[in-house]
């Protein structure tokens, strides 16, 4: 075995036991998938391996030697690298500068040797089949290219064992396929990969073995060729999971959201939206597909009052709300699940209960007036929070736990609960299941369909093509700030087909009713 982790135990302040006597082993030259629900202990286990967290008990055997890894620098020196789900790149620097950052080649006098950095990057790129442009700035390249830069950065630092945390979360199908080709080339060159993902079809497609964790323990390790998605999901969740979205046909009603020739500029002053006209009716789910950076985020920000439009119009429920502030838009019955749950979706230092009433803290039954002053009603807030914690399966000790202490998936459930329980007339869901485990994905999908069937107009923005195809009644594709395709029949669309529009290979082929 290349790596053995034996009896790993980790308990955080407050008594939360993230790892309970975990055993995990990896063979040299394999792709080993690590899966489990949010809060199952995967991230903690990998943080211990990469030196980001100390373990309370247990031992790590690496290359036949017992080791104690106390920092990422020590892990890298030993040949263990980690590529995080959220890229650790500096947007204003070039690809080459990011790859050599902290280990820069120098000229006489200590000056940075940029030309050599470019040569190093080009040689690494060719050696490992990870195509990048060394002189391009990170902010100018695609998400798939940024993923390759992260991997090359780890390889430059000598990583032999690579931990990849949700590496395909924001990739198109073509970019995912390209990544898988590169990963297999890495294996052929003697590397070993730990592959963390929630996408079970990827586990089957790319891994040699898979280890499943549940509630802080390992519950099974098996050869991938000898198992199925259904068997893996059963181990993860402890029950059978519906791996497809079951929904009756949509019954669209009146228009709820209407945008006409909507335009906006990016933070750098470039035109990022170039005349978006879109209508979403009550009782339908309209999906937006697109590679990140093509205007979807800015579109949502305008709809929710977080960014000003430079032209065009937004109507919600027949009312012109163009450039209204967020509070006034929300008061019209708009629910918003933001793509960044930490920045726009929650207050990390506030409790779960406080986060669940963020936009209604001043409304009954959570507040009232008494003796000429505003009164908060803590009992009502806590009772409401306990009800939602139970209904949405938010896994926390109690409702007073700070939201920032939750796992990413459980924090997402807090936001989903807050936005869905208000029964909005318009629900804007951006990346609603990103970083969420398979059991929670099933639940969130069911809730989105339930919102639709209760009469809400739903706008779904997702980088997960399986998700957007499964849920959408209509689908539009964004590319370079424009709608380049629209499909009213999503049943016969393929991920590959939509991917061509997302990458700009096909443009101006807006179609009604059927795909190309």
Short mmCIF file of C-alpha atoms in Angstrom, two decimals, residues 25-305:
data_model
loop_
_atom_site.label_atom_id
_atom_site.label_comp_id
_atom_site.label_asym_id
_atom_site.label_seq_id
_atom_site.Cartn_x
_atom_site.Cartn_y
_atom_site.Cartn_z
CA UNK A 25 -5.85 2.78 2.34
CA UNK A 26 -4.70 3.64 -1.19
CA UNK A 27 -2.64 1.52 -3.56
CA UNK A 28 0.11 3.04 -5.65
CA UNK A 29 -0.99 3.80 -9.21
CA UNK A 30 -4.76 3.77 -8.65
CA UNK A 31 -7.57 6.30 -8.80
CA UNK A 32 -9.37 5.82 -5.50
CA UNK A 33 -12.77 7.49 -5.12
CA UNK A 34 -13.80 8.74 -1.67
CA UNK A 35 -17.52 9.36 -1.28
CA UNK A 36 -20.05 10.06 1.44
CA UNK A 37 -22.75 12.46 2.54
CA UNK A 38 -21.93 15.97 3.72
CA UNK A 39 -20.63 15.67 7.25
CA UNK A 40 -19.55 12.05 6.69
CA UNK A 41 -15.94 12.99 7.49
CA UNK A 42 -14.30 12.94 4.03
CA UNK A 43 -12.98 16.49 4.14
CA UNK A 44 -11.68 16.13 7.68
CA UNK A 45 -9.85 12.93 6.77
CA UNK A 46 -8.20 14.61 3.76
CA UNK A 47 -7.34 17.72 5.78
CA UNK A 48 -5.55 15.47 8.26
CA UNK A 49 -3.66 13.78 5.41
CA UNK A 50 -2.66 17.15 3.90
CA UNK A 51 -1.61 18.63 7.24
CA UNK A 52 -4.45 21.13 7.56
CA UNK A 53 -5.90 19.49 10.70
CA UNK A 54 -4.24 17.54 13.54
CA UNK A 55 -5.70 14.15 14.40
CA UNK A 56 -6.58 13.19 17.96
CA UNK A 57 -5.74 9.51 17.51
CA UNK A 58 -4.57 7.08 14.87
CA UNK A 59 -1.59 6.72 12.58
CA UNK A 60 -0.59 7.40 8.98
CA UNK A 61 1.70 5.04 7.10
CA UNK A 62 3.05 6.53 3.86
CA UNK A 63 5.45 4.60 1.64
CA UNK A 64 5.94 2.11 4.45
CA UNK A 65 6.92 4.72 7.04
CA UNK A 66 4.87 6.01 9.96
CA UNK A 67 4.52 9.79 9.56
CA UNK A 68 2.81 12.68 11.31
CA UNK A 69 1.95 15.42 8.84
CA UNK A 70 1.68 18.78 10.55
CA UNK A 71 1.43 21.24 7.65
CA UNK A 72 0.68 21.39 3.90
CA UNK A 73 4.32 22.30 3.32
CA UNK A 74 5.38 19.06 4.99
CA UNK A 75 2.80 17.11 2.98
CA UNK A 76 4.14 18.56 -0.28
CA UNK A 77 7.71 17.76 0.73
CA UNK A 78 6.58 14.15 1.16
CA UNK A 79 4.90 14.14 -2.26
CA UNK A 80 1.26 14.66 -1.21
CA UNK A 81 -0.62 17.45 -3.01
CA UNK A 82 -4.20 18.66 -2.77
CA UNK A 83 -6.32 20.48 -5.35
CA UNK A 84 -9.17 22.22 -3.53
CA UNK A 85 -12.71 22.56 -4.84
CA UNK A 86 -12.42 26.35 -4.69
CA UNK A 87 -9.38 27.24 -6.78
CA UNK A 88 -6.46 28.79 -4.91
CA UNK A 89 -5.27 30.95 -7.80
CA UNK A 90 -4.52 34.67 -8.13
CA UNK A 91 -6.68 35.98 -11.01
CA UNK A 92 -4.43 38.90 -11.98
CA UNK A 93 -1.31 36.73 -12.36
CA UNK A 94 -0.42 34.59 -15.36
CA UNK A 95 -0.69 30.82 -15.48
CA UNK A 96 3.10 30.50 -15.19
CA UNK A 97 3.28 32.90 -12.24
CA UNK A 98 0.59 30.97 -10.38
CA UNK A 99 2.25 27.61 -10.98
CA UNK A 100 5.67 28.67 -9.64
CA UNK A 101 4.32 30.95 -6.89
CA UNK A 102 6.36 30.44 -3.74
CA UNK A 103 9.00 28.43 -5.64
CA UNK A 104 9.93 31.00 -8.30
CA UNK A 105 13.00 30.57 -10.53
CA UNK A 106 15.42 33.46 -9.99
CA UNK A 107 17.94 35.43 -12.01
CA UNK A 108 21.07 36.98 -10.60
CA UNK A 109 20.25 39.44 -7.86
CA UNK A 110 17.16 37.50 -6.91
CA UNK A 111 14.93 38.84 -9.69
CA UNK A 112 12.04 36.66 -10.85
CA UNK A 113 12.88 34.76 -14.05
CA UNK A 114 9.56 34.96 -15.89
CA UNK A 115 10.92 33.43 -19.10
CA UNK A 116 12.08 30.36 -17.20
CA UNK A 117 8.72 30.12 -15.41
CA UNK A 118 7.04 30.05 -18.82
CA UNK A 119 9.42 27.30 -20.01
CA UNK A 120 8.80 25.26 -16.85
CA UNK A 121 5.04 25.58 -17.31
CA UNK A 122 5.18 24.64 -20.98
CA UNK A 123 7.35 21.59 -20.25
CA UNK A 124 5.04 20.44 -17.43
CA UNK A 125 2.02 20.98 -19.63
CA UNK A 126 3.48 18.86 -22.44
CA UNK A 127 4.80 16.18 -20.08
CA UNK A 128 1.45 15.58 -18.40
CA UNK A 129 -0.90 16.37 -21.28
CA UNK A 130 -2.49 19.26 -19.37
CA UNK A 131 -2.82 21.97 -21.99
CA UNK A 132 -2.47 25.57 -20.73
CA UNK A 133 -1.20 28.90 -22.06
CA UNK A 134 1.63 29.91 -19.69
CA UNK A 135 1.30 33.63 -20.43
CA UNK A 136 -2.48 33.94 -20.14
CA UNK A 137 -3.86 35.57 -17.02
CA UNK A 138 -6.02 33.34 -14.79
CA UNK A 139 -8.96 35.76 -15.07
CA UNK A 140 -8.92 35.29 -18.86
CA UNK A 141 -9.01 31.48 -19.04
CA UNK A 142 -11.83 28.95 -18.75
CA UNK A 143 -12.77 27.07 -15.59
CA UNK A 144 -11.41 23.86 -17.12
CA UNK A 145 -8.06 25.52 -17.78
CA UNK A 146 -7.93 26.78 -14.19
CA UNK A 147 -8.45 23.22 -13.01
CA UNK A 148 -5.45 22.13 -15.09
CA UNK A 149 -3.38 24.97 -13.63
CA UNK A 150 -4.17 23.78 -10.09
CA UNK A 151 -3.05 20.25 -10.94
CA UNK A 152 0.14 21.49 -12.63
CA UNK A 153 0.88 23.65 -9.58
CA UNK A 154 0.74 20.57 -7.35
CA UNK A 155 2.85 18.55 -9.80
CA UNK A 156 5.46 21.32 -9.95
CA UNK A 157 5.81 21.00 -6.19
CA UNK A 158 6.54 17.29 -6.53
CA UNK A 159 3.15 15.74 -5.73
CA UNK A 160 3.02 12.00 -6.37
CA UNK A 161 -0.25 11.42 -4.49
CA UNK A 162 -2.89 13.92 -5.62
CA UNK A 163 -6.05 14.64 -3.63
CA UNK A 164 -8.71 16.11 -5.94
CA UNK A 165 -11.67 17.63 -4.10
CA UNK A 166 -14.78 17.81 -6.33
CA UNK A 167 -12.62 18.47 -9.42
CA UNK A 168 -15.52 18.44 -11.91
CA UNK A 169 -17.99 20.56 -9.95
CA UNK A 170 -17.91 23.43 -12.47
CA UNK A 171 -16.76 21.66 -15.64
CA UNK A 172 -18.68 21.02 -18.85
CA UNK A 173 -18.96 17.41 -20.08
CA UNK A 174 -16.16 17.97 -22.59
CA UNK A 175 -13.93 19.53 -19.93
CA UNK A 176 -14.71 16.61 -17.61
CA UNK A 177 -13.82 14.09 -20.32
CA UNK A 178 -10.59 15.98 -21.03
CA UNK A 179 -9.75 15.96 -17.32
CA UNK A 180 -10.34 12.21 -17.12
CA UNK A 181 -7.96 11.64 -20.03
CA UNK A 182 -5.34 13.72 -18.20
CA UNK A 183 -5.88 11.83 -14.94
CA UNK A 184 -5.33 8.51 -16.68
CA UNK A 185 -2.11 9.89 -18.17
CA UNK A 186 -1.01 10.87 -14.66
CA UNK A 187 -1.62 7.30 -13.51
CA UNK A 188 0.40 6.00 -16.47
CA UNK A 189 3.27 8.23 -15.31
CA UNK A 190 3.29 6.71 -11.85
CA UNK A 191 1.03 9.06 -9.90
CA UNK A 192 -1.80 8.08 -7.54
CA UNK A 193 -5.09 9.96 -7.15
CA UNK A 194 -7.69 10.28 -4.41
CA UNK A 195 -10.85 11.49 -6.13
CA UNK A 196 -13.55 13.08 -3.96
CA UNK A 197 -16.90 13.56 -5.70
CA UNK A 198 -20.67 13.48 -5.24
CA UNK A 199 -21.21 12.41 -8.87
CA UNK A 200 -21.53 8.65 -8.79
CA UNK A 201 -21.41 8.29 -12.57
CA UNK A 202 -17.89 9.74 -12.34
CA UNK A 203 -16.94 7.23 -9.65
CA UNK A 204 -17.94 4.41 -11.99
CA UNK A 205 -16.24 6.03 -14.99
CA UNK A 206 -12.85 6.95 -13.55
CA UNK A 207 -11.99 5.07 -10.34
CA UNK A 208 -10.37 1.71 -9.66
CA UNK A 209 -11.67 1.41 -6.10
CA UNK A 210 -14.14 3.35 -3.99
CA UNK A 211 -14.37 3.92 -0.25
CA UNK A 212 -17.67 5.03 1.29
CA UNK A 213 -17.91 7.02 4.53
CA UNK A 214 -20.99 7.56 6.66
CA UNK A 215 -21.32 9.41 9.98
CA UNK A 216 -17.59 9.68 10.47
CA UNK A 217 -16.74 6.06 9.72
CA UNK A 218 -15.70 4.02 6.72
CA UNK A 219 -18.53 1.64 5.86
CA UNK A 220 -17.06 -0.08 2.83
CA UNK A 221 -14.27 -0.28 0.26
CA UNK A 222 -14.81 -2.15 -3.01
CA UNK A 223 -13.49 -2.55 -6.52
CA UNK A 224 -15.45 -0.14 -8.69
CA UNK A 225 -15.92 -2.76 -11.40
CA UNK A 226 -17.80 -4.93 -8.90
CA UNK A 227 -20.36 -2.35 -7.76
CA UNK A 228 -23.08 0.01 -9.01
CA UNK A 229 -24.22 3.58 -8.41
CA UNK A 230 -27.24 2.23 -6.57
CA UNK A 231 -25.13 0.10 -4.22
CA UNK A 232 -22.75 3.00 -3.51
CA UNK A 233 -25.61 5.41 -2.79
CA UNK A 234 -27.22 2.86 -0.47
CA UNK A 235 -24.01 2.64 1.55
CA UNK A 236 -23.67 6.42 1.62
CA UNK A 237 -27.18 7.20 2.80
CA UNK A 238 -28.25 3.97 4.47
CA UNK A 239 -31.34 3.63 2.26
CA UNK A 240 -32.33 3.43 -1.39
CA UNK A 241 -31.96 6.77 -3.19
CA UNK A 242 -33.89 7.88 -6.27
CA UNK A 243 -31.13 8.73 -8.77
CA UNK A 244 -33.44 10.44 -11.25
CA UNK A 245 -35.83 13.35 -10.94
CA UNK A 246 -39.48 12.29 -10.89
CA UNK A 247 -41.76 15.13 -11.97
CA UNK A 248 -45.09 15.42 -13.76
CA UNK A 249 -45.37 17.65 -16.85
CA UNK A 250 -45.30 21.39 -16.18
CA UNK A 251 -48.46 23.46 -16.30
CA UNK A 252 -47.19 26.98 -17.06
CA UNK A 253 -49.40 29.87 -16.01
CA UNK A 254 -49.02 33.62 -16.17
CA UNK A 255 -45.62 35.32 -16.69
CA UNK A 256 -43.91 36.05 -13.39
CA UNK A 257 -40.40 37.11 -14.44
CA UNK A 258 -39.88 39.09 -17.65
CA UNK A 259 -36.61 40.66 -18.75
CA UNK A 260 -36.40 42.81 -21.88
CA UNK A 261 -33.06 43.59 -23.56
CA UNK A 262 -31.29 43.43 -20.20
CA UNK A 263 -27.73 44.77 -20.25
CA UNK A 264 -24.98 45.08 -17.65
CA UNK A 265 -21.28 45.65 -17.20
CA UNK A 266 -18.79 43.52 -15.30
CA UNK A 267 -16.81 44.80 -12.34
CA UNK A 268 -14.09 45.76 -14.85
CA UNK A 269 -16.44 47.80 -16.98
CA UNK A 270 -16.82 45.32 -19.82
CA UNK A 271 -20.26 44.55 -21.23
CA UNK A 272 -21.15 41.22 -19.63
CA UNK A 273 -24.87 41.04 -20.54
CA UNK A 274 -25.77 41.93 -24.11
CA UNK A 275 -29.53 42.17 -24.31
CA UNK A 276 -31.08 39.26 -22.39
CA UNK A 277 -34.81 38.81 -22.99
CA UNK A 278 -36.35 35.95 -21.04
CA UNK A 279 -39.75 35.07 -19.59
CA UNK A 280 -40.42 32.58 -16.76
CA UNK A 281 -44.02 31.58 -16.10
CA UNK A 282 -45.69 30.39 -12.94
CA UNK A 283 -45.57 26.61 -12.70
CA UNK A 284 -42.46 26.03 -14.82
CA UNK A 285 -38.73 25.55 -14.29
CA UNK A 286 -36.52 27.42 -16.75
CA UNK A 287 -32.91 26.31 -16.63
CA UNK A 288 -29.86 28.34 -17.58
CA UNK A 289 -26.80 26.39 -18.69
CA UNK A 290 -23.42 27.95 -19.35
CA UNK A 291 -19.77 27.87 -18.42
CA UNK A 292 -19.17 30.15 -15.46
CA UNK A 293 -18.17 33.65 -16.47
CA UNK A 294 -20.62 34.03 -19.34
CA UNK A 295 -23.05 36.37 -17.63
CA UNK A 296 -25.25 34.01 -15.59
CA UNK A 297 -24.00 35.31 -12.24
CA UNK A 298 -24.45 38.94 -13.23
CA UNK A 299 -27.94 38.16 -14.57
CA UNK A 300 -28.96 36.72 -11.21
CA UNK A 301 -27.39 39.64 -9.35
CA UNK A 302 -29.52 42.10 -11.33
CA UNK A 303 -32.69 40.08 -10.74
CA UNK A 304 -32.03 40.05 -6.99
CA UNK A 305 -30.90 43.67 -6.65
#
